[in-house]
Coordinates of C-alpha atoms in Angstrom, one line a residue:
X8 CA -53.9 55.3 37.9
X9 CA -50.4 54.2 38.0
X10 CA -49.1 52.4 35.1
X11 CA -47.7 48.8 35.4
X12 CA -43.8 48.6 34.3
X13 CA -42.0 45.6 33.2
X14 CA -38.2 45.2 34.0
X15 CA -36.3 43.5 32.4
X16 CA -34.5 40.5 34.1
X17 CA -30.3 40.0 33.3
X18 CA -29.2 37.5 31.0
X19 CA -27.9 34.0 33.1
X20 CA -24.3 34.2 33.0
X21 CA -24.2 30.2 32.8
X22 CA -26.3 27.9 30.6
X23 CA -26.4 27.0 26.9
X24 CA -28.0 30.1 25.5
X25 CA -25.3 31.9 27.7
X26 CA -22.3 30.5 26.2
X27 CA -23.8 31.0 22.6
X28 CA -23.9 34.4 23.4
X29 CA -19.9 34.8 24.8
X30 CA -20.9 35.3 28.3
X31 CA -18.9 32.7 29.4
X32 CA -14.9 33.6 30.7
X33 CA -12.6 32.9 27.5
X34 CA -10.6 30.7 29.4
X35 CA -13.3 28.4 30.7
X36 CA -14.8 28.7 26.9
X37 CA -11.5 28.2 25.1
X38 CA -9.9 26.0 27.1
X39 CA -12.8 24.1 28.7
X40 CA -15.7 23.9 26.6
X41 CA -14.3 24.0 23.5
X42 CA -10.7 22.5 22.9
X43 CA -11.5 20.3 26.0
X44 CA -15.3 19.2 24.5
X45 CA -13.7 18.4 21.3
X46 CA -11.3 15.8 22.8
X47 CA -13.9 14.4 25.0
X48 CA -16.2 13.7 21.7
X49 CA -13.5 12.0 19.8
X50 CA -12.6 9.9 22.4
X51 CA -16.3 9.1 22.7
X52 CA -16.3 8.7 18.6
X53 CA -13.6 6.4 19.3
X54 CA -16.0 3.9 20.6
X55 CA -18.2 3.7 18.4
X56 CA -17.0 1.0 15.6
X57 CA -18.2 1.0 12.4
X58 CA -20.5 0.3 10.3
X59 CA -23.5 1.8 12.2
X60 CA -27.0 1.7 11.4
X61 CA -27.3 4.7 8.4
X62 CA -30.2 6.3 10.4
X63 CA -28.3 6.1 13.9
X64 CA -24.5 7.8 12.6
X65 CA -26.5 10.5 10.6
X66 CA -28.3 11.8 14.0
X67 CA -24.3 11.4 15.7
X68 CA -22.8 13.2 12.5
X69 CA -25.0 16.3 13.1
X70 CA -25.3 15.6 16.5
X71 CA -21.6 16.5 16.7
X72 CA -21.5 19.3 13.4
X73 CA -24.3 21.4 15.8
X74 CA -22.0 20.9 19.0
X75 CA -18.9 22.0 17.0
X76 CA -20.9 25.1 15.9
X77 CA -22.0 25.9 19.3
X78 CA -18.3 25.3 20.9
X79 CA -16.4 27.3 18.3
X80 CA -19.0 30.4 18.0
X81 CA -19.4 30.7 22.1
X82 CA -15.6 30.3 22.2
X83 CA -15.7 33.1 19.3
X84 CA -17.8 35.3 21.1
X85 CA -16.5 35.4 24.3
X86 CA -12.9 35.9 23.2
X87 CA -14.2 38.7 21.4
X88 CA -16.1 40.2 24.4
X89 CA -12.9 40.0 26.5
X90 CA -10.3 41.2 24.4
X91 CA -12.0 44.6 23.4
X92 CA -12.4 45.4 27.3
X93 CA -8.9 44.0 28.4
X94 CA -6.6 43.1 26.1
X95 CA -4.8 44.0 22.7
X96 CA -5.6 43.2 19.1
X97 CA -2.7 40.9 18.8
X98 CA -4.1 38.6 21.5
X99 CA -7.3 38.7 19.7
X100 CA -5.9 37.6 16.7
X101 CA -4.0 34.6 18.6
X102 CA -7.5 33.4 20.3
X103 CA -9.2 33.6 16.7
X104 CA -6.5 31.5 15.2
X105 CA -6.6 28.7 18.0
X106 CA -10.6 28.5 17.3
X107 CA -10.0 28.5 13.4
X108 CA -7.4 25.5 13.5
X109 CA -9.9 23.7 16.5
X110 CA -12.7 24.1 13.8
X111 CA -10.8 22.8 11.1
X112 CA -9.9 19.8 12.9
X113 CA -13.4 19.5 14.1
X114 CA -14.5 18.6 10.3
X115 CA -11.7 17.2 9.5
X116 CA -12.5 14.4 12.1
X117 CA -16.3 14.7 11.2
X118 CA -15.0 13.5 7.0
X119 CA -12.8 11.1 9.0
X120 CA -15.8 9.4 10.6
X121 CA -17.9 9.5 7.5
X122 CA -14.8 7.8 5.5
X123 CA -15.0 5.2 7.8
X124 CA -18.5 4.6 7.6
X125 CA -18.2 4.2 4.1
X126 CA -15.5 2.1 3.6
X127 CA -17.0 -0.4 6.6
X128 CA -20.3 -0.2 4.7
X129 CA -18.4 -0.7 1.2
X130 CA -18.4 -4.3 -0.3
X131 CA -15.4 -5.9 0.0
X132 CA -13.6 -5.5 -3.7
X133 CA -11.2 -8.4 -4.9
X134 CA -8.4 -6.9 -4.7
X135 CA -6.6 -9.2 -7.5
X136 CA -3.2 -10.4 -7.6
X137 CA -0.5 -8.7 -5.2
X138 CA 1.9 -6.7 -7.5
X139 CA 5.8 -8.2 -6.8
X140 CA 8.1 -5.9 -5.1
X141 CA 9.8 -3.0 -7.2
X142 CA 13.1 -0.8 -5.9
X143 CA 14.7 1.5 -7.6
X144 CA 13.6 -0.3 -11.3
X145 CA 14.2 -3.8 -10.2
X146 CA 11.5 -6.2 -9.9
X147 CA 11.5 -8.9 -7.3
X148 CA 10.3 -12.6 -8.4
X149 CA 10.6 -14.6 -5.4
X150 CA 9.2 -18.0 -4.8
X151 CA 8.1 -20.9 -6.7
X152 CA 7.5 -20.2 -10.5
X153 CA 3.6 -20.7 -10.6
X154 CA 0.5 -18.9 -12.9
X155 CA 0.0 -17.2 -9.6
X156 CA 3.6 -15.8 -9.4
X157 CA 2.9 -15.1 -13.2
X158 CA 0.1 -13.4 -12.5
X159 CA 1.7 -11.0 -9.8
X160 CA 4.3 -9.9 -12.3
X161 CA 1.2 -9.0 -14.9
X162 CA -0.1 -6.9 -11.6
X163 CA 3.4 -4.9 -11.0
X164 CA 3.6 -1.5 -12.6
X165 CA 6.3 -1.7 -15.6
X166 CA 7.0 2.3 -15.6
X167 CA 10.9 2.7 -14.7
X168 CA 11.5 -0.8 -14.0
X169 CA 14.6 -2.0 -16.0
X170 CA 15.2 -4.9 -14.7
X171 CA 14.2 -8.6 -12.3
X172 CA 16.2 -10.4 -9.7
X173 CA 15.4 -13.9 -9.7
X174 CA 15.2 -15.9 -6.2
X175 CA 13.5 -19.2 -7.2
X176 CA 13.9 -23.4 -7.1
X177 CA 12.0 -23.4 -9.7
X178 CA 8.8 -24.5 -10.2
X179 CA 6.2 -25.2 -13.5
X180 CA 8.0 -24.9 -16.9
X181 CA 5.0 -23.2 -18.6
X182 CA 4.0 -21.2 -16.1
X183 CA 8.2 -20.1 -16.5
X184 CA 7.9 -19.7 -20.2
X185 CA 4.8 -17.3 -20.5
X186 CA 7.4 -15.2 -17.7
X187 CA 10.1 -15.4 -20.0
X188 CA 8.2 -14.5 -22.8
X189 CA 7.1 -11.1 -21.0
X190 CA 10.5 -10.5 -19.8
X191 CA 11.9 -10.9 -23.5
X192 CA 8.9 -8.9 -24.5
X193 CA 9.5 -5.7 -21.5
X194 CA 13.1 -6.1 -22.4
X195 CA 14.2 -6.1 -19.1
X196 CA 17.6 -7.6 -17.6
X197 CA 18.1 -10.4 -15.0
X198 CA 20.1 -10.9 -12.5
X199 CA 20.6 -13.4 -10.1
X200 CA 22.0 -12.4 -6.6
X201 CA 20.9 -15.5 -4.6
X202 CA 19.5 -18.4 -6.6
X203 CA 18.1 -19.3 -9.7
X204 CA 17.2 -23.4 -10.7
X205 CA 15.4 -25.4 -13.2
X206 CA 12.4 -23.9 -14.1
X207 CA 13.8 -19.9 -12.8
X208 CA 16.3 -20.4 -15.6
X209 CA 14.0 -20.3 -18.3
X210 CA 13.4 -16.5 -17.2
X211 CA 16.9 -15.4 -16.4
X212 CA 17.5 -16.4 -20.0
X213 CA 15.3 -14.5 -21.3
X214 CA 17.2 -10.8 -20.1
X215 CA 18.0 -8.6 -22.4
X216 CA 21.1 -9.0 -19.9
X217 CA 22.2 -11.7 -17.7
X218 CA 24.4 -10.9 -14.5
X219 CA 24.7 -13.5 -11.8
X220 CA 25.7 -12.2 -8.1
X221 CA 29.2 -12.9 -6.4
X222 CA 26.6 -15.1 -3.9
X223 CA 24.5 -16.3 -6.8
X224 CA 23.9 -19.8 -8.2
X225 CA 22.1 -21.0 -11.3
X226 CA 21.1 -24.5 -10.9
X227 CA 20.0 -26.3 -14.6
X228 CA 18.6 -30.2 -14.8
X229 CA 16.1 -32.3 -17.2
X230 CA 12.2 -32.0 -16.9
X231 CA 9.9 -34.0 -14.7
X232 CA 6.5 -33.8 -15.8
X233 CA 4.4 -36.4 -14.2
X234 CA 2.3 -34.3 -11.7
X235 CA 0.8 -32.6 -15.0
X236 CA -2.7 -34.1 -15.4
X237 CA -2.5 -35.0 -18.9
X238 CA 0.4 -36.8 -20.8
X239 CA 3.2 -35.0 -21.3
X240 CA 5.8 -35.6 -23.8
X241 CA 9.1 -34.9 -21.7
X242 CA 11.8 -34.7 -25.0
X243 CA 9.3 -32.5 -27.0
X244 CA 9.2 -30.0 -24.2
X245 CA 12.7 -29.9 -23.5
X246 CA 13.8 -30.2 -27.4
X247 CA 11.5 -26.6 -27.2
X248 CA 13.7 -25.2 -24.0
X249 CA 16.9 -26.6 -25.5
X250 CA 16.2 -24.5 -28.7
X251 CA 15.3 -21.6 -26.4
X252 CA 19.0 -21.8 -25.0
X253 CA 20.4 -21.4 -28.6
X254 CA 18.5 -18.7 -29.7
X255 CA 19.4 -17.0 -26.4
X256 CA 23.4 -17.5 -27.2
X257 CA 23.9 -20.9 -25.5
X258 CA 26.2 -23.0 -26.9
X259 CA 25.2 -26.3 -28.2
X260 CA 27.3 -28.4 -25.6
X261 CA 26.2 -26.5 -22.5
X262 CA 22.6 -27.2 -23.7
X263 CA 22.9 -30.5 -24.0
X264 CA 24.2 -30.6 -20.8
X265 CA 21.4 -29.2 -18.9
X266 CA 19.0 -31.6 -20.1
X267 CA 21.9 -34.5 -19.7
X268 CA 21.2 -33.7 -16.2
X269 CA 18.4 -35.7 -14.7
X270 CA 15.4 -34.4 -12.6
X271 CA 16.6 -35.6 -9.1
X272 CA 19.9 -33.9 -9.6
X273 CA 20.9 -30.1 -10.1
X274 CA 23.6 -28.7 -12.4
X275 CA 25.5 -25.6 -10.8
X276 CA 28.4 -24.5 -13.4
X277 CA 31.1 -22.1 -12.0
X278 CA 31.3 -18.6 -13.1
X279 CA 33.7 -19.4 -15.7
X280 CA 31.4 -22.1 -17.4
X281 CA 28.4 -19.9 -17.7
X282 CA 30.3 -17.3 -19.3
X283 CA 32.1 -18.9 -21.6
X284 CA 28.7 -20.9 -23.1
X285 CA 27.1 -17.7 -23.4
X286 CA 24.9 -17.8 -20.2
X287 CA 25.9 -14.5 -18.8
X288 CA 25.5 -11.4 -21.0
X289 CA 26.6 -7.8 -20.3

């Protein structure tokens, strides 16, 4: 009685199981399936916009990390297969470091995506005040003087700052006093390279030193406080500023000039005039 036999039937050439096994031509699974496949999925990644249902972006996630796996160990294969029939070692070694830095940028795209799944899914924080501008030590005030400006300058990051450039038409008094306090208190210099008034004096007084700009202007007048909600005493608060002045090194006459000035008018004194009442200070 003759026995049955069973032959055995060739592996597909083509086909999922095929390329897994590096039966696939290393240019076609290089070039094709696997540098070619990974662009195709992040542009298709690219379209998807975040945040995603949790359930739905986990099955994309590994979805995608079991394509990549499949791409870059065919791709390994096959360029394996190839070279140790045709080619030299050195060519080997080139194929296998293409694959290596396609799979590293395959997961780094893959922590990318799950980055920006997070941060979409992430309550928004309050961010808190915007720090002011810093360059090369110098802090930039700019703006009205407000407790929102005052605020910003609390924000800013003091390490190698030395010193503040006023731009300002001033603004609240008190809000300009708790400034000047921290200036006095951080030590820092002013400076004034475009233009300093009213309430913006209070804080270039209070620099350790005090350098105006060939372009700058300091612009000094009396107090109006009567959009303050509550009644205001106007001499007590500026008997307080003029006081301030002369313990800064302003002379007596120059302070009484400032609040001479009244509100509706500005007070710009020359170069000259500012140094010699003890308003600038090397």
């Amino acid at each position: 009685m003759a026995r049955a036999t069973r032959t055995s039937q060739p592996a597909p050439l083509w086909g999922i199981g095929a390329y897994w096994r590096g039966a696939y031509p290393p240019w076609i699974a290089l070039i094709v399936v696997l540098i070619g496949g990974r662009f195709a999925v992040a542009r298709l990644w690219q379209v998807v916009s975040p945040p995603v249902p949790m359930p739905l972006f986990s099955m994309l996630i590994l979805a995608d990390i079991a394509l990549a796996v499949w791409q870059v160990v065919g791709a390994w294969r096959s360029v394996s297969h190839w070279v140790d029939a045709r080619a030299r070692g050195d060519v080997l070694f080139a194929a296998r470091v293409a694959i290596g830095a396609v799979a590293v940028v395959s997961a780094t795209h893959a922590l990318d995506q799950s980055a920006r799944q997070t941060m979409a899914l992430a309550p928004i924080a309050h961010a808190g005040p915007m720090p002011l501008e810093v360059r090369n030590g110098i802090v930039y005030l700019t703006g009205d003087i407000s407790y929102d400006l005052l605020a910003r300058f609390e924000a800013t990051p003091t390490q190698g700052v030395s010193a503040i450039d006023l731009d300002s038409a001033g603004g609240h008094v008190f809000a300009a006093r708790a400034l000047a306090q921290r200036v006095m208190r951080r030590g820092l210099k002013t400076r004034v390279t475009k233009r300093c008034y009213s309430a913006c004096t209070l804080i270039f007084m209070a620099g350790a030193h005090r350098d105006l700009g060939p372009e700058g202007k300091l612009g000094f007048h009396g107090y109006s406080l009567e959009a303050y909600p509550l009644p205001i005493d106007i001499g007590k608060e500026e008997e307080i500023d003029r006081a301030f002045l002369r313990e800064r090194g302003v002379t007596a006459r120059f302070a009484a000039r400032v609040f001479a000035t009244p509100h509706t008018d500005i007070w710009r004194p020359d170069r000259h005039a500012l140094t010699a009442a003890g308003v600038l200070r090397d």
